[in-house]
């Protein structure tokens, strides 16, 4: 009898823990203010670099209390601009980046990112893994995010070769010399929500 009561008691105690662990969390999704946010890119070539911006179409960050737990974003690739050139050189670079040589924005007018895993690595710092889609190709990336109040910043290195962005890439072409454009480019994202 004592054994049966003990078994029932244990089942109730551990059953209570199990049901408490599966209860839904209080996840709140916050919409990113696209006009106040920015996505800056920097690409490198043997003879220098170029910088520019691309506009967020929409974005959300999800929080459990004050802890980041998720996010998703869509970028308007047709908005891609260069910020380090002016006049004809600027227009030429922007047109080339939007062409099929690079991001093929007529066929792929948006790119997207969906967080798949968020790990806290400090008080306001996170290591995020997500599925990045460019030119219809989805690959996982890992990057750092910091959150302070209603602002977040992220930095990421993107390997364009993984998304079939071939122009001037030493991964696809030999003997490019000083015409080589490096595969990795940087993104610096500042978000307000």
PDB file of C-alpha atoms in Angstrom:
ATOM      1  CA  UNK A   1       0.000   0.000   0.000  1.00  0.00           C
ATOM      2  CA  UNK A   2       2.802   2.412   0.952  1.00  0.00           C
ATOM      3  CA  UNK A   3       4.555   1.544  -2.316  1.00  0.00           C
ATOM      4  CA  UNK A   4       1.394   2.307  -4.322  1.00  0.00           C
ATOM      5  CA  UNK A   5       0.876   5.667  -2.569  1.00  0.00           C
ATOM      6  CA  UNK A   6       4.535   6.550  -3.139  1.00  0.00           C
ATOM      7  CA  UNK A   7       4.200   5.624  -6.840  1.00  0.00           C
ATOM      8  CA  UNK A   8       1.064   7.739  -7.215  1.00  0.00           C
ATOM      9  CA  UNK A   9       2.700  10.664  -5.385  1.00  0.00           C
ATOM     10  CA  UNK A  10       5.780  10.474  -7.611  1.00  0.00           C
ATOM     11  CA  UNK A  11       3.604  10.310 -10.734  1.00  0.00           C
ATOM     12  CA  UNK A  12       1.659  13.395  -9.621  1.00  0.00           C
ATOM     13  CA  UNK A  13       4.813  15.364  -8.766  1.00  0.00           C
ATOM     14  CA  UNK A  14       6.705  14.501 -11.973  1.00  0.00           C
ATOM     15  CA  UNK A  15       3.542  14.677 -14.056  1.00  0.00           C
ATOM     16  CA  UNK A  16       3.025  18.212 -12.734  1.00  0.00           C
ATOM     17  CA  UNK A  17       6.559  19.169 -13.772  1.00  0.00           C
ATOM     18  CA  UNK A  18       6.045  17.684 -17.231  1.00  0.00           C
ATOM     19  CA  UNK A  19       2.789  19.541 -17.808  1.00  0.00           C
ATOM     20  CA  UNK A  20       4.293  22.801 -16.488  1.00  0.00           C
ATOM     21  CA  UNK A  21       7.236  22.410 -18.890  1.00  0.00           C
ATOM     22  CA  UNK A  22       4.936  22.051 -21.904  1.00  0.00           C
ATOM     23  CA  UNK A  23       2.765  25.077 -21.119  1.00  0.00           C
ATOM     24  CA  UNK A  24       2.931  27.812 -23.774  1.00  0.00           C
ATOM     25  CA  UNK A  25       5.365  30.650 -23.248  1.00  0.00           C
ATOM     26  CA  UNK A  26       4.475  34.328 -23.452  1.00  0.00           C
ATOM     27  CA  UNK A  27       6.105  35.053 -26.802  1.00  0.00           C
ATOM     28  CA  UNK A  28       5.495  38.576 -28.077  1.00  0.00           C
ATOM     29  CA  UNK A  29       6.209  39.492 -31.696  1.00  0.00           C
ATOM     30  CA  UNK A  30       7.337  43.067 -32.363  1.00  0.00           C
ATOM     31  CA  UNK A  31       7.170  44.636 -35.807  1.00  0.00           C
ATOM     32  CA  UNK A  32      10.359  46.265 -37.060  1.00  0.00           C
ATOM     33  CA  UNK A  33      10.035  49.916 -38.119  1.00  0.00           C
ATOM     34  CA  UNK A  34      11.387  49.595 -41.653  1.00  0.00           C
ATOM     35  CA  UNK A  35      11.835  53.339 -42.265  1.00  0.00           C
ATOM     36  CA  UNK A  36      13.944  53.772 -39.109  1.00  0.00           C
ATOM     37  CA  UNK A  37      15.990  50.606 -39.720  1.00  0.00           C
ATOM     38  CA  UNK A  38      18.904  50.078 -42.112  1.00  0.00           C
ATOM     39  CA  UNK A  39      20.703  47.246 -43.877  1.00  0.00           C
ATOM     40  CA  UNK A  40      24.201  48.272 -44.985  1.00  0.00           C
ATOM     41  CA  UNK A  41      26.374  46.072 -47.215  1.00  0.00           C
ATOM     42  CA  UNK A  42      30.099  46.168 -47.933  1.00  0.00           C
ATOM     43  CA  UNK A  43      31.638  44.100 -50.734  1.00  0.00           C
ATOM     44  CA  UNK A  44      35.336  43.629 -51.412  1.00  0.00           C
ATOM     45  CA  UNK A  45      37.459  43.267 -54.521  1.00  0.00           C
ATOM     46  CA  UNK A  46      41.212  43.040 -55.062  1.00  0.00           C
ATOM     47  CA  UNK A  47      41.401  46.757 -55.874  1.00  0.00           C
ATOM     48  CA  UNK A  48      39.132  48.052 -53.080  1.00  0.00           C
ATOM     49  CA  UNK A  49      35.540  47.856 -51.864  1.00  0.00           C
ATOM     50  CA  UNK A  50      32.035  49.255 -52.327  1.00  0.00           C
ATOM     51  CA  UNK A  51      29.356  50.073 -49.772  1.00  0.00           C
ATOM     52  CA  UNK A  52      25.634  50.528 -50.029  1.00  0.00           C
ATOM     53  CA  UNK A  53      22.176  49.992 -48.614  1.00  0.00           C
ATOM     54  CA  UNK A  54      19.155  47.801 -49.228  1.00  0.00           C
ATOM     55  CA  UNK A  55      15.709  48.498 -47.741  1.00  0.00           C
ATOM     56  CA  UNK A  56      13.765  46.214 -45.422  1.00  0.00           C
ATOM     57  CA  UNK A  57      10.241  45.492 -46.696  1.00  0.00           C
ATOM     58  CA  UNK A  58       9.103  43.973 -43.419  1.00  0.00           C
ATOM     59  CA  UNK A  59      10.448  42.326 -40.313  1.00  0.00           C
ATOM     60  CA  UNK A  60       9.498  40.944 -36.928  1.00  0.00           C
ATOM     61  CA  UNK A  61      11.416  39.980 -33.819  1.00  0.00           C
ATOM     62  CA  UNK A  62       9.939  37.599 -31.235  1.00  0.00           C
ATOM     63  CA  UNK A  63      10.669  37.827 -27.522  1.00  0.00           C
ATOM     64  CA  UNK A  64       9.900  35.656 -24.506  1.00  0.00           C
ATOM     65  CA  UNK A  65       9.978  38.341 -21.832  1.00  0.00           C
ATOM     66  CA  UNK A  66      13.107  40.318 -22.711  1.00  0.00           C
ATOM     67  CA  UNK A  67      14.843  37.331 -24.339  1.00  0.00           C
ATOM     68  CA  UNK A  68      15.094  37.178 -28.146  1.00  0.00           C
ATOM     69  CA  UNK A  69      13.637  33.886 -29.415  1.00  0.00           C
ATOM     70  CA  UNK A  70      12.876  34.409 -33.118  1.00  0.00           C
ATOM     71  CA  UNK A  71      12.661  36.672 -36.111  1.00  0.00           C
ATOM     72  CA  UNK A  72      11.945  36.937 -39.809  1.00  0.00           C
ATOM     73  CA  UNK A  73      12.687  39.576 -42.436  1.00  0.00           C
ATOM     74  CA  UNK A  74      12.101  40.389 -46.067  1.00  0.00           C
ATOM     75  CA  UNK A  75      14.427  42.715 -47.997  1.00  0.00           C
ATOM     76  CA  UNK A  76      13.465  44.648 -51.136  1.00  0.00           C
ATOM     77  CA  UNK A  77      16.314  43.776 -53.505  1.00  0.00           C
ATOM     78  CA  UNK A  78      15.077  46.350 -56.054  1.00  0.00           C
ATOM     79  CA  UNK A  79      16.071  49.056 -53.538  1.00  0.00           C
ATOM     80  CA  UNK A  80      19.766  48.053 -53.610  1.00  0.00           C
ATOM     81  CA  UNK A  81      21.963  51.170 -53.919  1.00  0.00           C
ATOM     82  CA  UNK A  82      25.621  52.103 -53.734  1.00  0.00           C
ATOM     83  CA  UNK A  83      26.611  54.814 -51.239  1.00  0.00           C
ATOM     84  CA  UNK A  84      30.293  55.208 -52.145  1.00  0.00           C
ATOM     85  CA  UNK A  85      29.861  56.344 -55.768  1.00  0.00           C
ATOM     86  CA  UNK A  86      28.096  59.194 -57.562  1.00  0.00           C
ATOM     87  CA  UNK A  87      26.711  59.936 -61.008  1.00  0.00           C
ATOM     88  CA  UNK A  88      27.288  57.506 -63.866  1.00  0.00           C
ATOM     89  CA  UNK A  89      29.565  55.199 -61.864  1.00  0.00           C
ATOM     90  CA  UNK A  90      26.887  54.826 -59.184  1.00  0.00           C
ATOM     91  CA  UNK A  91      24.152  54.066 -61.736  1.00  0.00           C
ATOM     92  CA  UNK A  92      26.403  51.587 -63.556  1.00  0.00           C
ATOM     93  CA  UNK A  93      27.289  49.658 -60.391  1.00  0.00           C
ATOM     94  CA  UNK A  94      23.679  49.577 -59.158  1.00  0.00           C
ATOM     95  CA  UNK A  95      22.440  48.352 -62.541  1.00  0.00           C
ATOM     96  CA  UNK A  96      25.124  45.674 -62.636  1.00  0.00           C
ATOM     97  CA  UNK A  97      24.354  44.472 -59.084  1.00  0.00           C
ATOM     98  CA  UNK A  98      20.654  44.184 -59.984  1.00  0.00           C
ATOM     99  CA  UNK A  99      21.398  42.300 -63.228  1.00  0.00           C
ATOM    100  CA  UNK A 100      21.603  38.540 -63.765  1.00  0.00           C
ATOM    101  CA  UNK A 101      25.384  38.778 -63.238  1.00  0.00           C
ATOM    102  CA  UNK A 102      24.689  39.365 -59.550  1.00  0.00           C
ATOM    103  CA  UNK A 103      21.303  39.367 -57.770  1.00  0.00           C
ATOM    104  CA  UNK A 104      18.891  39.077 -60.710  1.00  0.00           C
ATOM    105  CA  UNK A 105      16.355  41.362 -59.008  1.00  0.00           C
ATOM    106  CA  UNK A 106      13.857  41.274 -61.885  1.00  0.00           C
ATOM    107  CA  UNK A 107      13.371  37.547 -61.247  1.00  0.00           C
ATOM    108  CA  UNK A 108      14.109  37.675 -57.504  1.00  0.00           C
ATOM    109  CA  UNK A 109      12.858  41.043 -56.180  1.00  0.00           C
ATOM    110  CA  UNK A 110      13.159  40.047 -52.531  1.00  0.00           C
ATOM    111  CA  UNK A 111      15.446  38.138 -50.197  1.00  0.00           C
ATOM    112  CA  UNK A 112      14.398  36.718 -46.835  1.00  0.00           C
ATOM    113  CA  UNK A 113      15.760  35.530 -43.517  1.00  0.00           C
ATOM    114  CA  UNK A 114      13.975  33.296 -40.990  1.00  0.00           C
ATOM    115  CA  UNK A 115      15.586  32.603 -37.608  1.00  0.00           C
ATOM    116  CA  UNK A 116      15.766  28.872 -36.873  1.00  0.00           C
ATOM    117  CA  UNK A 117      17.761  28.933 -33.615  1.00  0.00           C
ATOM    118  CA  UNK A 118      18.598  31.665 -31.101  1.00  0.00           C
ATOM    119  CA  UNK A 119      21.208  31.109 -28.358  1.00  0.00           C
ATOM    120  CA  UNK A 120      21.866  33.669 -25.639  1.00  0.00           C
ATOM    121  CA  UNK A 121      25.629  34.220 -25.339  1.00  0.00           C
ATOM    122  CA  UNK A 122      25.575  37.213 -22.982  1.00  0.00           C
ATOM    123  CA  UNK A 123      23.250  39.691 -21.292  1.00  0.00           C
ATOM    124  CA  UNK A 124      22.004  41.273 -24.535  1.00  0.00           C
ATOM    125  CA  UNK A 125      23.910  39.154 -27.045  1.00  0.00           C
ATOM    126  CA  UNK A 126      22.747  36.230 -29.151  1.00  0.00           C
ATOM    127  CA  UNK A 127      24.132  33.800 -31.676  1.00  0.00           C
ATOM    128  CA  UNK A 128      21.439  33.352 -34.301  1.00  0.00           C
ATOM    129  CA  UNK A 129      21.177  30.693 -37.000  1.00  0.00           C
ATOM    130  CA  UNK A 130      18.720  31.320 -39.779  1.00  0.00           C
ATOM    131  CA  UNK A 131      17.683  30.331 -43.282  1.00  0.00           C
ATOM    132  CA  UNK A 132      18.738  33.041 -45.738  1.00  0.00           C
ATOM    133  CA  UNK A 133      17.118  33.007 -49.181  1.00  0.00           C
ATOM    134  CA  UNK A 134      18.766  34.925 -52.049  1.00  0.00           C
ATOM    135  CA  UNK A 135      17.892  34.318 -55.716  1.00  0.00           C
ATOM    136  CA  UNK A 136      15.511  31.559 -54.630  1.00  0.00           C
ATOM    137  CA  UNK A 137      18.350  29.609 -52.958  1.00  0.00           C
ATOM    138  CA  UNK A 138      18.083  28.958 -49.206  1.00  0.00           C
ATOM    139  CA  UNK A 139      21.174  28.284 -47.064  1.00  0.00           C
ATOM    140  CA  UNK A 140      21.758  28.424 -43.303  1.00  0.00           C
ATOM    141  CA  UNK A 141      23.851  31.260 -41.867  1.00  0.00           C
ATOM    142  CA  UNK A 142      24.996  32.063 -38.334  1.00  0.00           C
ATOM    143  CA  UNK A 143      25.531  35.614 -37.095  1.00  0.00           C
ATOM    144  CA  UNK A 144      25.580  37.786 -33.964  1.00  0.00           C
ATOM    145  CA  UNK A 145      22.709  39.948 -32.723  1.00  0.00           C
ATOM    146  CA  UNK A 146      22.691  42.471 -29.859  1.00  0.00           C
ATOM    147  CA  UNK A 147      19.438  43.842 -28.419  1.00  0.00           C
ATOM    148  CA  UNK A 148      19.171  47.024 -26.316  1.00  0.00           C
ATOM    149  CA  UNK A 149      15.686  48.299 -25.454  1.00  0.00           C
ATOM    150  CA  UNK A 150      13.798  48.805 -28.728  1.00  0.00           C
ATOM    151  CA  UNK A 151      16.901  48.519 -30.918  1.00  0.00           C
ATOM    152  CA  UNK A 152      18.868  45.582 -32.286  1.00  0.00           C
ATOM    153  CA  UNK A 153      22.063  45.321 -34.317  1.00  0.00           C
ATOM    154  CA  UNK A 154      23.357  42.384 -36.299  1.00  0.00           C
ATOM    155  CA  UNK A 155      26.518  41.698 -38.269  1.00  0.00           C
ATOM    156  CA  UNK A 156      26.896  38.892 -40.767  1.00  0.00           C
ATOM    157  CA  UNK A 157      29.268  37.632 -43.455  1.00  0.00           C
ATOM    158  CA  UNK A 158      27.488  36.257 -46.507  1.00  0.00           C
ATOM    159  CA  UNK A 159      29.164  33.974 -49.058  1.00  0.00           C
ATOM    160  CA  UNK A 160      27.568  35.016 -52.355  1.00  0.00           C
ATOM    161  CA  UNK A 161      28.910  31.909 -54.138  1.00  0.00           C
ATOM    162  CA  UNK A 162      26.419  29.804 -52.158  1.00  0.00           C
ATOM    163  CA  UNK A 163      23.597  31.769 -53.829  1.00  0.00           C
ATOM    164  CA  UNK A 164      24.884  31.422 -57.397  1.00  0.00           C
ATOM    165  CA  UNK A 165      26.134  35.025 -57.536  1.00  0.00           C
ATOM    166  CA  UNK A 166      29.059  34.271 -59.829  1.00  0.00           C
ATOM    167  CA  UNK A 167      30.321  37.460 -61.477  1.00  0.00           C
ATOM    168  CA  UNK A 168      34.033  38.028 -60.836  1.00  0.00           C
ATOM    169  CA  UNK A 169      34.177  35.163 -58.336  1.00  0.00           C
ATOM    170  CA  UNK A 170      37.376  33.179 -58.009  1.00  0.00           C
ATOM    171  CA  UNK A 171      35.189  30.251 -56.912  1.00  0.00           C
ATOM    172  CA  UNK A 172      33.787  29.984 -60.444  1.00  0.00           C
ATOM    173  CA  UNK A 173      36.412  31.558 -62.725  1.00  0.00           C
ATOM    174  CA  UNK A 174      40.201  31.238 -63.037  1.00  0.00           C
ATOM    175  CA  UNK A 175      42.791  33.927 -63.844  1.00  0.00           C
ATOM    176  CA  UNK A 176      40.684  36.951 -62.867  1.00  0.00           C
ATOM    177  CA  UNK A 177      43.697  38.776 -61.423  1.00  0.00           C
ATOM    178  CA  UNK A 178      42.814  42.241 -60.135  1.00  0.00           C
ATOM    179  CA  UNK A 179      39.258  41.837 -61.504  1.00  0.00           C
ATOM    180  CA  UNK A 180      38.479  39.342 -58.719  1.00  0.00           C
ATOM    181  CA  UNK A 181      35.554  40.218 -56.464  1.00  0.00           C
ATOM    182  CA  UNK A 182      35.677  38.357 -53.176  1.00  0.00           C
ATOM    183  CA  UNK A 183      32.828  35.972 -52.407  1.00  0.00           C
ATOM    184  CA  UNK A 184      32.161  37.169 -48.868  1.00  0.00           C
ATOM    185  CA  UNK A 185      30.433  40.456 -48.236  1.00  0.00           C
ATOM    186  CA  UNK A 186      29.435  42.051 -44.941  1.00  0.00           C
ATOM    187  CA  UNK A 187      26.005  43.098 -43.728  1.00  0.00           C
ATOM    188  CA  UNK A 188      25.509  45.498 -40.829  1.00  0.00           C
ATOM    189  CA  UNK A 189      21.864  45.722 -39.771  1.00  0.00           C
ATOM    190  CA  UNK A 190      20.400  48.308 -37.385  1.00  0.00           C
ATOM    191  CA  UNK A 191      16.797  47.668 -36.375  1.00  0.00           C
ATOM    192  CA  UNK A 192      14.218  49.696 -34.476  1.00  0.00           C
ATOM    193  CA  UNK A 193      11.003  48.102 -33.259  1.00  0.00           C
TER     194      UNK A 193
END
